[in-house]
Coordinates of C-alpha atoms in Angstrom, one line a residue:
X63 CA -19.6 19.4 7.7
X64 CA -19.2 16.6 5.2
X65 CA -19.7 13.2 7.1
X66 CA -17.9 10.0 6.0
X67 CA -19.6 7.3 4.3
X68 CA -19.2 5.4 7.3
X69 CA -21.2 6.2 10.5
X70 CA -19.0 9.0 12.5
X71 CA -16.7 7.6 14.9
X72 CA -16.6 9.9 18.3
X73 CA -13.5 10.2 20.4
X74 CA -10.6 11.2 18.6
X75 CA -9.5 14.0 16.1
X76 CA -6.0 13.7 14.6
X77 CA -3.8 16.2 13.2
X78 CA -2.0 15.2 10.3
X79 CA 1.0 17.1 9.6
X80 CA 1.6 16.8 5.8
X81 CA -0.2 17.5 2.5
X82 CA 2.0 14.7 0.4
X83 CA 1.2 11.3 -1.3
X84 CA 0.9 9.7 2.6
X85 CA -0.7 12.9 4.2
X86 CA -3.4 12.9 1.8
X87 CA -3.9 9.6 1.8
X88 CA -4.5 9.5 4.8
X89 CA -6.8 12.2 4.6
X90 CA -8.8 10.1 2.6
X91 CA -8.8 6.9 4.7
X92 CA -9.6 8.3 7.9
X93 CA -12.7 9.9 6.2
X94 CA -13.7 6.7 5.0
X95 CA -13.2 5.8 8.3
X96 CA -15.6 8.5 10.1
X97 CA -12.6 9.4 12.3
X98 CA -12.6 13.6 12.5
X99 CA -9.1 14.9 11.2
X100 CA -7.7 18.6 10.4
X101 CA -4.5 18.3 7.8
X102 CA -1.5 21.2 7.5
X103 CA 0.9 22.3 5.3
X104 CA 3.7 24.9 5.5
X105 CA 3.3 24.7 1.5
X106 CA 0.8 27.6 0.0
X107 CA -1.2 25.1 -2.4
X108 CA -1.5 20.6 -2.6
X109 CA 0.8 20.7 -5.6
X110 CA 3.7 22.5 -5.9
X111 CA 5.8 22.5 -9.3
X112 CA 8.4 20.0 -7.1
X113 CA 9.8 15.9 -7.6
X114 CA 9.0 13.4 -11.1
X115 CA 7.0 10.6 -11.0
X116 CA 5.3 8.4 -7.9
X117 CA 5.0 4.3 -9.0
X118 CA 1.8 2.6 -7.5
X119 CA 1.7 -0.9 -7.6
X120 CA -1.0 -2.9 -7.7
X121 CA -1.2 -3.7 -4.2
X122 CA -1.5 0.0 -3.4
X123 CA -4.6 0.6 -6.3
X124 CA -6.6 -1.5 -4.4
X125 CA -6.4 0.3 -1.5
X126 CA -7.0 3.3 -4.0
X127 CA -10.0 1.2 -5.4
X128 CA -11.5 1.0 -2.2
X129 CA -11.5 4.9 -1.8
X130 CA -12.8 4.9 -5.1
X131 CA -10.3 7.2 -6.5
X132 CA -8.7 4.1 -9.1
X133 CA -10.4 5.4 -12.2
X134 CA -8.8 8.7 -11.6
X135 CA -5.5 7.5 -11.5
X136 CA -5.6 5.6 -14.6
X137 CA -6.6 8.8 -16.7
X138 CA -2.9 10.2 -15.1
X139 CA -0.9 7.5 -16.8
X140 CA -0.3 5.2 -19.6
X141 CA 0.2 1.3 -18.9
X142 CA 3.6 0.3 -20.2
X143 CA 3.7 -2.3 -23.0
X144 CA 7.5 -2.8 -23.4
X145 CA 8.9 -3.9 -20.6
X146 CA 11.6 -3.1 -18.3
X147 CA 15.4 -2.9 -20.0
X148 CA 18.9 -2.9 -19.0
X149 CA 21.5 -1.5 -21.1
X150 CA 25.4 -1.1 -20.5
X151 CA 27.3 2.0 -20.8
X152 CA 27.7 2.3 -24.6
X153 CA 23.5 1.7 -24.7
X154 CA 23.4 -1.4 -25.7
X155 CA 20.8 -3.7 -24.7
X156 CA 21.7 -6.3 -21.8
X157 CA 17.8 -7.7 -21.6
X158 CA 14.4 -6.7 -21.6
X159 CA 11.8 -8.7 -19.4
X160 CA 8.0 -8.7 -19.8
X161 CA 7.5 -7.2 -15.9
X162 CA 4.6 -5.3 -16.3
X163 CA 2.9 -8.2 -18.3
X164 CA 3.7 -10.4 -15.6
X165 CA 2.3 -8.4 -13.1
X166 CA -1.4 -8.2 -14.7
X167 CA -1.1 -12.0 -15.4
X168 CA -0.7 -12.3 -11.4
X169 CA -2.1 -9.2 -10.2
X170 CA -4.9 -8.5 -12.7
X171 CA -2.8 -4.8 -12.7
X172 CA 0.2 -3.8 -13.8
X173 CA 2.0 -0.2 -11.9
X174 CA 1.0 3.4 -12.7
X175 CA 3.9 5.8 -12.9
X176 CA 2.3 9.2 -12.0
X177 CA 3.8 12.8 -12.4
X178 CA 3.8 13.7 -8.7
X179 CA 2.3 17.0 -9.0
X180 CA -0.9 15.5 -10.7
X181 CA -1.0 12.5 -8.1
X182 CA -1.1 15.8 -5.3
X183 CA -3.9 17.5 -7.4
X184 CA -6.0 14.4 -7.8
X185 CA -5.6 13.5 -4.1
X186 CA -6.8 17.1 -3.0
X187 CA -9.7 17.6 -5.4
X188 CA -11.3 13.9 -4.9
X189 CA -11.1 15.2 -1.1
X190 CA -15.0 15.0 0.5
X191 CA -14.1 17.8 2.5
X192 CA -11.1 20.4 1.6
X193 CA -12.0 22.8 4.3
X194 CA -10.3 20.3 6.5
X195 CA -7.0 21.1 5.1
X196 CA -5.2 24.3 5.7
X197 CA -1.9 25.7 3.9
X198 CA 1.0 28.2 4.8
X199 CA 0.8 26.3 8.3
X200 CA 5.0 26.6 9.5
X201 CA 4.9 24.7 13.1
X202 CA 6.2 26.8 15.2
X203 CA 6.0 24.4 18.5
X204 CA 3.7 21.3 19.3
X205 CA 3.0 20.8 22.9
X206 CA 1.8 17.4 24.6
X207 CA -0.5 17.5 27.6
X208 CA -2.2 14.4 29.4
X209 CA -5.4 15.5 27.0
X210 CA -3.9 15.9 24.1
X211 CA -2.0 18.0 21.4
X212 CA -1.6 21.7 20.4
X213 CA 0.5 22.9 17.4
X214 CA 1.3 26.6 17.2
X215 CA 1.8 27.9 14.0
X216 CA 3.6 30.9 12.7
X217 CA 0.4 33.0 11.6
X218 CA -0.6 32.9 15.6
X219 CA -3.2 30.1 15.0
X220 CA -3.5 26.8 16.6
X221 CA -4.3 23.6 16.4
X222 CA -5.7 20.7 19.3
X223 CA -6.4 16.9 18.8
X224 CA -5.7 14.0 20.7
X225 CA -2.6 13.0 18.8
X226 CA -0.7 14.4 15.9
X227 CA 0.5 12.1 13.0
X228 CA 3.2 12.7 11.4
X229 CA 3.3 12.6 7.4
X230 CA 5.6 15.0 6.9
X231 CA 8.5 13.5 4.9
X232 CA 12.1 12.4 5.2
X233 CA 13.0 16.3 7.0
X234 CA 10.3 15.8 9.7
X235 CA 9.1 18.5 12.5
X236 CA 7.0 16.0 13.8
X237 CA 9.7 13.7 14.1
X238 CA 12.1 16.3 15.7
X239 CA 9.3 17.1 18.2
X240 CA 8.9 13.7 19.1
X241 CA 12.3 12.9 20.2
X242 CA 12.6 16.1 22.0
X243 CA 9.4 15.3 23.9
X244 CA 10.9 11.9 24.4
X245 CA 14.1 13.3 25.9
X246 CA 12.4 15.3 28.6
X247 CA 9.8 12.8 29.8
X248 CA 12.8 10.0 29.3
X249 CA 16.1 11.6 28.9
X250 CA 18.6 9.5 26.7
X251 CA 15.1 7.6 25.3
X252 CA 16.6 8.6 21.7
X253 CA 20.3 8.0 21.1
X254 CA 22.8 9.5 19.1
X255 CA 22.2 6.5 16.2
X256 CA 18.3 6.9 15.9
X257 CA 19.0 10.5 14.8
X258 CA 21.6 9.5 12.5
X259 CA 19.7 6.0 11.4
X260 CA 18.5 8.1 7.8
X261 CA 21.7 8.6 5.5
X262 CA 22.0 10.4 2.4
X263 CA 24.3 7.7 0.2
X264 CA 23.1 8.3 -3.5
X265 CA 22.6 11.6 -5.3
X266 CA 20.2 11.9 -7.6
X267 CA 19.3 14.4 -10.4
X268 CA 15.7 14.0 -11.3
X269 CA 13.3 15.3 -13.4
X270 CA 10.2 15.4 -15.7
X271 CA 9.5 16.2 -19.5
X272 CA 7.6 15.4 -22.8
X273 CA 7.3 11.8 -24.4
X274 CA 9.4 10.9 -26.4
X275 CA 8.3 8.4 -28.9
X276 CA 12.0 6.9 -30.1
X277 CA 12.5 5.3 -26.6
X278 CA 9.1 3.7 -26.7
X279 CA 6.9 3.1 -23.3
X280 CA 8.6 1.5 -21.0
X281 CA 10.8 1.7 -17.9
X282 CA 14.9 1.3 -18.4
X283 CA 17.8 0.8 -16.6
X284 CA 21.7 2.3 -17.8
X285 CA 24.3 1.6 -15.3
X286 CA 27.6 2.8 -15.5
X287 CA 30.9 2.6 -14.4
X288 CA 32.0 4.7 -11.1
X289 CA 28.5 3.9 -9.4
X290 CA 26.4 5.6 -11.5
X291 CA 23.1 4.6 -13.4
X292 CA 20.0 6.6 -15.1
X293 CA 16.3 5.2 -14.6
X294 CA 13.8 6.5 -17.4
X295 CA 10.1 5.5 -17.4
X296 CA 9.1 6.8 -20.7
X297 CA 4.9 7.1 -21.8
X298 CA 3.9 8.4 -25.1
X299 CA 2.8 11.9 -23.3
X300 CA 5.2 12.6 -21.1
X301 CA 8.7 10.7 -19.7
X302 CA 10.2 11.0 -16.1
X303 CA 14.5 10.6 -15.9
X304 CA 16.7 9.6 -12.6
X305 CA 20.3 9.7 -12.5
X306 CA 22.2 8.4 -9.7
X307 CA 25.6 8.9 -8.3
X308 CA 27.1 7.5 -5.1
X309 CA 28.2 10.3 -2.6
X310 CA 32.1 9.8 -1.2
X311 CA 30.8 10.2 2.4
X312 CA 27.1 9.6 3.2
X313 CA 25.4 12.4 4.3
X314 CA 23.1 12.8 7.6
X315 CA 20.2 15.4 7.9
X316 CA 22.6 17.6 9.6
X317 CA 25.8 17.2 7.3
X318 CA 23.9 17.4 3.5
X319 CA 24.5 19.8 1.6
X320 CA 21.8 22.1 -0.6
X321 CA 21.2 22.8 -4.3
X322 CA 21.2 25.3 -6.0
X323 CA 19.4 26.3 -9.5
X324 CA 23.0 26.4 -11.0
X325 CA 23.8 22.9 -9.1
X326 CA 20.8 21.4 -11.0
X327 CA 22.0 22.8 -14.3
X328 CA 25.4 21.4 -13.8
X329 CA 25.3 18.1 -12.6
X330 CA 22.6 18.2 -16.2
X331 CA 25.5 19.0 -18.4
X332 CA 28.0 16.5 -16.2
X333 CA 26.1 13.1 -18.1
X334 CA 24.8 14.8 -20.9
X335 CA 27.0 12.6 -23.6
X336 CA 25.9 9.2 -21.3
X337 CA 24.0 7.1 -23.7
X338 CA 20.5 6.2 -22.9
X339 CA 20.1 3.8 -25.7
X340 CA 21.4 3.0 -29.4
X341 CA 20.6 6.4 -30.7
X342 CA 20.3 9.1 -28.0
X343 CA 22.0 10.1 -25.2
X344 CA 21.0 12.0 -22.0
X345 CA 21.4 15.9 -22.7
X346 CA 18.4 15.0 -25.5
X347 CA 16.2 14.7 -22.8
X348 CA 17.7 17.0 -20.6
X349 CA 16.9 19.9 -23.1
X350 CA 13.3 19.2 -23.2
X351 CA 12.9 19.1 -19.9
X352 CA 10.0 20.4 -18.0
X353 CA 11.9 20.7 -14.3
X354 CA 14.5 19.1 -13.0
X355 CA 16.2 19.0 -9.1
X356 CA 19.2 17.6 -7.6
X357 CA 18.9 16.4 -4.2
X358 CA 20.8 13.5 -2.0
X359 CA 18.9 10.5 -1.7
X360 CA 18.4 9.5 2.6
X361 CA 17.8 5.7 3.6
X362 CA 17.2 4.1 6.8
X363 CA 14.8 2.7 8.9
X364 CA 14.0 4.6 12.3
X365 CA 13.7 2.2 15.5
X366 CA 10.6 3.9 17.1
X367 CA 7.8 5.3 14.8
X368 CA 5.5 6.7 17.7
X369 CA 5.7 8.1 21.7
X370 CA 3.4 9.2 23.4
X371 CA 0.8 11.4 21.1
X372 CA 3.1 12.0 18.5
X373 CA 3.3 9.3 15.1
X374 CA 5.3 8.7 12.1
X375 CA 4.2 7.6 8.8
X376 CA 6.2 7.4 5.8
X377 CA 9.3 8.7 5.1
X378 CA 9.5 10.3 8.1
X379 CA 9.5 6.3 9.6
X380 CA 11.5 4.8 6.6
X381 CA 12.9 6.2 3.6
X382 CA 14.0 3.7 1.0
X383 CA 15.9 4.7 -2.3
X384 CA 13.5 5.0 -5.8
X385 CA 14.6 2.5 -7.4
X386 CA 11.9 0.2 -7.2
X387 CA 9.2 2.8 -7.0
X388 CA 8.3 0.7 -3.2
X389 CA 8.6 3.6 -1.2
X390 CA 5.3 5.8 -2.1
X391 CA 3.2 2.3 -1.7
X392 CA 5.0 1.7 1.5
X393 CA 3.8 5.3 3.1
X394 CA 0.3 4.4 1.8
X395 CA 0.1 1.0 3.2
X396 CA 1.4 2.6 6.9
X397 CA -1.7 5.1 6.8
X398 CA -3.7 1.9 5.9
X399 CA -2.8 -0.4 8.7
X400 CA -2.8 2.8 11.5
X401 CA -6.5 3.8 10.0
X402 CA -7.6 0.2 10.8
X403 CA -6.1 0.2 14.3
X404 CA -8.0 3.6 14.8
X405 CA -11.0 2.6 13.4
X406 CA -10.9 -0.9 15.5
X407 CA -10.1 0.8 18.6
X408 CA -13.1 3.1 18.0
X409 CA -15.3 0.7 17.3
X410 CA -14.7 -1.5 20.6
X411 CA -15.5 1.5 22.3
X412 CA -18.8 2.0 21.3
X413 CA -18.7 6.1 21.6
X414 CA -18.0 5.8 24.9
X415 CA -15.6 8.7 25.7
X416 CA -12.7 9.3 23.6
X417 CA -9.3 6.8 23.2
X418 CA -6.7 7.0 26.4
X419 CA -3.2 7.3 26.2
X420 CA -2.3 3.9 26.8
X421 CA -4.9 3.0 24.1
X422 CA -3.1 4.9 21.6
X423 CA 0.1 3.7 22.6
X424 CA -1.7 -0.1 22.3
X425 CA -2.5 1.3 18.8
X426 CA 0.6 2.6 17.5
X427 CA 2.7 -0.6 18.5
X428 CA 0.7 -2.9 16.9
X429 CA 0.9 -0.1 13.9
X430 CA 4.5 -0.3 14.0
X431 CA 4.5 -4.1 14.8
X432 CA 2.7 -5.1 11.6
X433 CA 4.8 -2.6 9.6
X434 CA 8.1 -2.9 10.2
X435 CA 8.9 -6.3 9.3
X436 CA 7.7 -5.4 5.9
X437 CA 9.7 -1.6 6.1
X438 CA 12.8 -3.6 6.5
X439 CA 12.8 -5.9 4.3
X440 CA 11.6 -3.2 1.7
X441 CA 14.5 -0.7 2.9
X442 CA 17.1 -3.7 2.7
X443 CA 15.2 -4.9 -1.2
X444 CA 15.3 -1.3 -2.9
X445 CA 19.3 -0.7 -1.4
X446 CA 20.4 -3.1 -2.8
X447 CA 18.9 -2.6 -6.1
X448 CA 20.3 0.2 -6.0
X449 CA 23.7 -0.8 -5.9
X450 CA 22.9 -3.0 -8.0
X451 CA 22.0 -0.5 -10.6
X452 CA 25.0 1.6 -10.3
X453 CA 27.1 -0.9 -10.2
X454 CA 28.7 -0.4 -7.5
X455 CA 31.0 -3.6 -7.4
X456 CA 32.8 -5.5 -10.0
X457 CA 30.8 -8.4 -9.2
X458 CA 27.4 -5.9 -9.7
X459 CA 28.5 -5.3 -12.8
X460 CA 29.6 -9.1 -13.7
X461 CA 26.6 -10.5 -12.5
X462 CA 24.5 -7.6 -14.6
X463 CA 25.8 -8.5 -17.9
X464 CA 26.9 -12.1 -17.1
X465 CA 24.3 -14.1 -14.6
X466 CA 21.5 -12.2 -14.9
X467 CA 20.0 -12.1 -18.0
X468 CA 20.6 -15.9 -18.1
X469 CA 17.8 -16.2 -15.0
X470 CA 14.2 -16.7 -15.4
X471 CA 13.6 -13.6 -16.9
X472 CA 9.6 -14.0 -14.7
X473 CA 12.3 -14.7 -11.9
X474 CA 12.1 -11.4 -10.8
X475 CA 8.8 -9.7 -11.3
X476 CA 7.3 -13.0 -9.4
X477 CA 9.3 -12.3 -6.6
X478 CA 8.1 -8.8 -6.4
X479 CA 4.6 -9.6 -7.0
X480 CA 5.3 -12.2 -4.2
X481 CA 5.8 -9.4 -1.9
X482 CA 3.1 -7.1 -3.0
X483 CA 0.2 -9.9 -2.5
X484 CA 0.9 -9.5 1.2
X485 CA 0.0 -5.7 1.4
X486 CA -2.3 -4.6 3.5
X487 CA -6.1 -3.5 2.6
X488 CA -9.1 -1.5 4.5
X489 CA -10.5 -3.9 6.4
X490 CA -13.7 -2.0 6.9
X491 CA -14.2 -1.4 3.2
X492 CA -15.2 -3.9 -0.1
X493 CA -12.3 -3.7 -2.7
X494 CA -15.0 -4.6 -5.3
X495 CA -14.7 -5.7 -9.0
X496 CA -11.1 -6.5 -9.4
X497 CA -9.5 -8.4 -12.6
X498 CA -8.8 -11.6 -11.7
X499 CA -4.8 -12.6 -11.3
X500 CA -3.0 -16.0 -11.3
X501 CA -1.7 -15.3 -7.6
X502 CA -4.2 -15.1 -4.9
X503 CA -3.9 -12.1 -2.3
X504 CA -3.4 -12.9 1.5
X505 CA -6.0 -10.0 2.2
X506 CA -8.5 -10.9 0.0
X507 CA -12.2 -9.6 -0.6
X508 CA -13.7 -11.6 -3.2
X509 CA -17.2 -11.4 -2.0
X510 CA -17.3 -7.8 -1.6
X511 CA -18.7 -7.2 1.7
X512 CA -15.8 -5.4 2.9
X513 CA -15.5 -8.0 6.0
X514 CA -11.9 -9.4 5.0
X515 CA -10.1 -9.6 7.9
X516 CA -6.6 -8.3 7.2
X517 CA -3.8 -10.2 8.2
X518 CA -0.4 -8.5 9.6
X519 CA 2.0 -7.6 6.9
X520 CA 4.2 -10.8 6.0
X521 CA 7.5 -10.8 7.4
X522 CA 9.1 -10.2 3.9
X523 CA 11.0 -13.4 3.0
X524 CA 10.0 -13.3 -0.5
X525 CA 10.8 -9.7 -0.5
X526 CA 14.7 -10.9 0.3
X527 CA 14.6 -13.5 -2.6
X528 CA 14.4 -10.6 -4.6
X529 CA 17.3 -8.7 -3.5
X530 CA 18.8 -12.1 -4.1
X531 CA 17.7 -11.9 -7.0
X532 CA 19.0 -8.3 -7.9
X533 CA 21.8 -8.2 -7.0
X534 CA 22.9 -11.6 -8.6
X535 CA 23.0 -14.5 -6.3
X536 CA 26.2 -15.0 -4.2
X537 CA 27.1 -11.4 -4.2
X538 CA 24.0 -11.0 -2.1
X539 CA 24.1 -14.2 0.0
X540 CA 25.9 -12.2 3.3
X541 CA 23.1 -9.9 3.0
X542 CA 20.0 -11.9 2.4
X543 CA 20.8 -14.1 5.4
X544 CA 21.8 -11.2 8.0
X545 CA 18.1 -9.1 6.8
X546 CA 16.8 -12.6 7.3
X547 CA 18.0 -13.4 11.0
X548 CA 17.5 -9.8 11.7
X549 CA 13.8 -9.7 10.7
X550 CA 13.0 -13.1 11.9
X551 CA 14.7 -12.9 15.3

């Protein structure tokens, strides 16, 4: 068996459930971490032909640098050179700001937008050791037992390890099994709003194609009367389109609806005559398209991320809209932080025996601890740009055309790269050579030697000045000081 770079870690083997973006990724850090792991998927291969595009920041590619996977990623993508725009229903432009400029003068990087399908591929075949990940695995039932885990599946195998982790998206079995397990060993333990805390409020119709050269390489904004808006992040190979809508009723996992083929198609042909700029509108793109799915867009924040051996990472934790591409770096940092508590608890052990229960629980809520402020404030920063977006008050759309592009037009992407200096890292691992940006990062390893000590996630406060920010000042002034007494309380 393939050992990690690291020395290998006895006492504990996790079972990730999940092949995605965060399941793979953690794949990948535990490894690094010499921490034994088994991954499964109910999906037959690491990529199906499914979503658009995943944004990594640059907070997130140097956790990526440090599992030396960066210089993969780059050959997925092209770095934007014109900005990010905003233009009004008719096409026209509202303003264009320098963001991506901004965030290599203060980063040293600016973000990656990355068809997901060849994020997946890259994810599974930089794996050291693919024999630990197994596909066409449908949990049947996962059991807790004072030792451990077992997850049956429905081809009659099974699976054991001291604690299962949950990475398996925003329609979780893990999750499920975890609040049933929580409701016999504690009955009421999860109420009736932790299971309805995730809420389908947007629509979205999203989809990948071809570049296209006329809209140039950049990322753009079109919002719309009625609560509507379509985000393109166009590259000179290929281009990546979501349109929003806001549902009448929000959904929950129990009330949404499904698509169809013949949905997808349809809600196409509903905006194809919405302009996307001076010269083209949306049925343009939506003819060239490579795929394309409608689904309802779930937010929320759950209140308990972890009982007993059972975990959450990701969106089965915290689903945020897409807005601002934070969710994908926000599973990724999760896996980070919980691999350094593993690794820690491991290490203080000495091999001695493998990790107790109440060990793992001390694990998990320091996980969760250091996470959530900066879950909320992301959750409560990419809501309301996305109401900000669709314009989904006259004062949204006032302040869009009005206020807004009469701001510091750095305003904004400061803010953001504000919040992403805070991320978390590998503490166990150098970030090496790194371009050097105008802001300094809290977890920082500028002499290499991979013996930063990483600090908790920052409680988000700049992350709030930017839904300020988005959403235009005093509209948002109710809801930047209730996130901020509610995270700081």
């Amino acid at each position: 068996m393939v050992q990690s770079e690291q020395s290998q870690l006895a006492g504990l083997r996790v079972i990730v459930v999940g092949a995605g973006i965060t399941g793979l990724t953690a794949a990948h850090t535990l490894h690094k971490a010499g921490i034994d792991y088994v991954v499964v998927e109910k999906w037959a291969d690491a990529a199906p032909p499914a979503g658009a595009s995943t944004g990594l920041g640059p907070s997130t590619l140097r956790i990526f640098q440090q599992l030396g996977l960066l210089e993969h990623l780059e050959r997925l993508a092209d770095p934007y050179t014109d900005g990010l725009s905003s233009r009004d229903p008719k096409g026209k432009l509202i303003m264009n700001m320098d963001m991506w400029g901004r965030f290599r003068e203060n980063h040293g990087r600016d973000l990656l937008m990355i068809e997901r399908r060849a994020l997946l591929e890259t994810l599974y075949d930089t794996l050291p050791d693919k024999s630990r990940v197994h596909f066409n695995k449908k949990i049947e039932k996962i059991v807790e037992n004072t030792d451990g885990v077992e997850i049956s599946f429905a081809d009659g195998t099974t699976e054991r390890g001291d604690f299962v982790l949950g990475a398996d998206g925003v329609h979780s079995v893990v999750r499920q099994a975890m609040w049933d397990h929580a409701n016999t060993v504690e009955p009421g333990l999860i109420t009736v709003d932790e299971k309805l805390a995730m809420r389908a409020t947007w629509t979205c119709l999203f989809g990948f194609g071809p570049g296209e050269p006329s809209l140039g390489n950049e990322l753009g904004v079109s919002s719309f009367d009625g609560s509507r808006c379509i985000l393109l992040s166009t590259q000179p190979k290929q281009s990546f389109f979501f349109a929003f809508w806001k549902v009448q009723k929000p959904w929950s996992r129990y009330t949404r609806p499904t698509y169809t083929e013949e949905d997808t198609e349809k809600a196409g042909k509903s905006i194809a005559d919405l302009p996307i700029n001076d010269t083209m509108v949306f049925g343009e793109l939506w003819d060239k398209r490579y795929r394309a799915q409608l689904a309802d867009i779930e937010e929320g924040i759950l209140s308990r991320w972890h009982y007993g051996r059972h975990v959450l990472v990701g969106d089965a934790a915290h689903k945020v809209t897409p807005n601002l591409a934070l969710g994908g770096n926000l599973g990724i940092e999760s896996v980070t932080v919980l691999t350094n508590l593993l690794r820690k608890a491991l290490v203080n052990r000495q091999g001695h025996g493998k990790l107790t229960a109440s060990e793992l629980k001390n694990v998990f809520e320091e996980y969760q601890a250091q996470q959530f402020p900066r879950a909320r404030a992301t959750f409560e920063v990419s809501s309301a740009a996305s109401r900000a977006h669709a314009w989904d008050s006259l004062w949204l759309k006032f302040s869009s055309i009005y206020i807004t592009p009469r701001q510091n037009p750095m305003a904004f992407p400061d803010l953001l790269c504000e919040m992403m200096r805070g991320a978390p890292i590998l503490d166990f691992v150098p970030v090496g050579k790194w371009p050097e940006g105008r802001l300094k990062w809290v977890n920082d390893d500028a002499a290499g030697t991979g013996s930063a000590k990483v600090k908790p996630g920052t409680s988000g406060g700049q992350l709030l000045r930017v839904a300020e920010f988005a959403v235009g000042g005093i509209a948002a002034a109710s809801i930047v000081s209730w996130v901020w007494r509610s995270i700081d309380r």
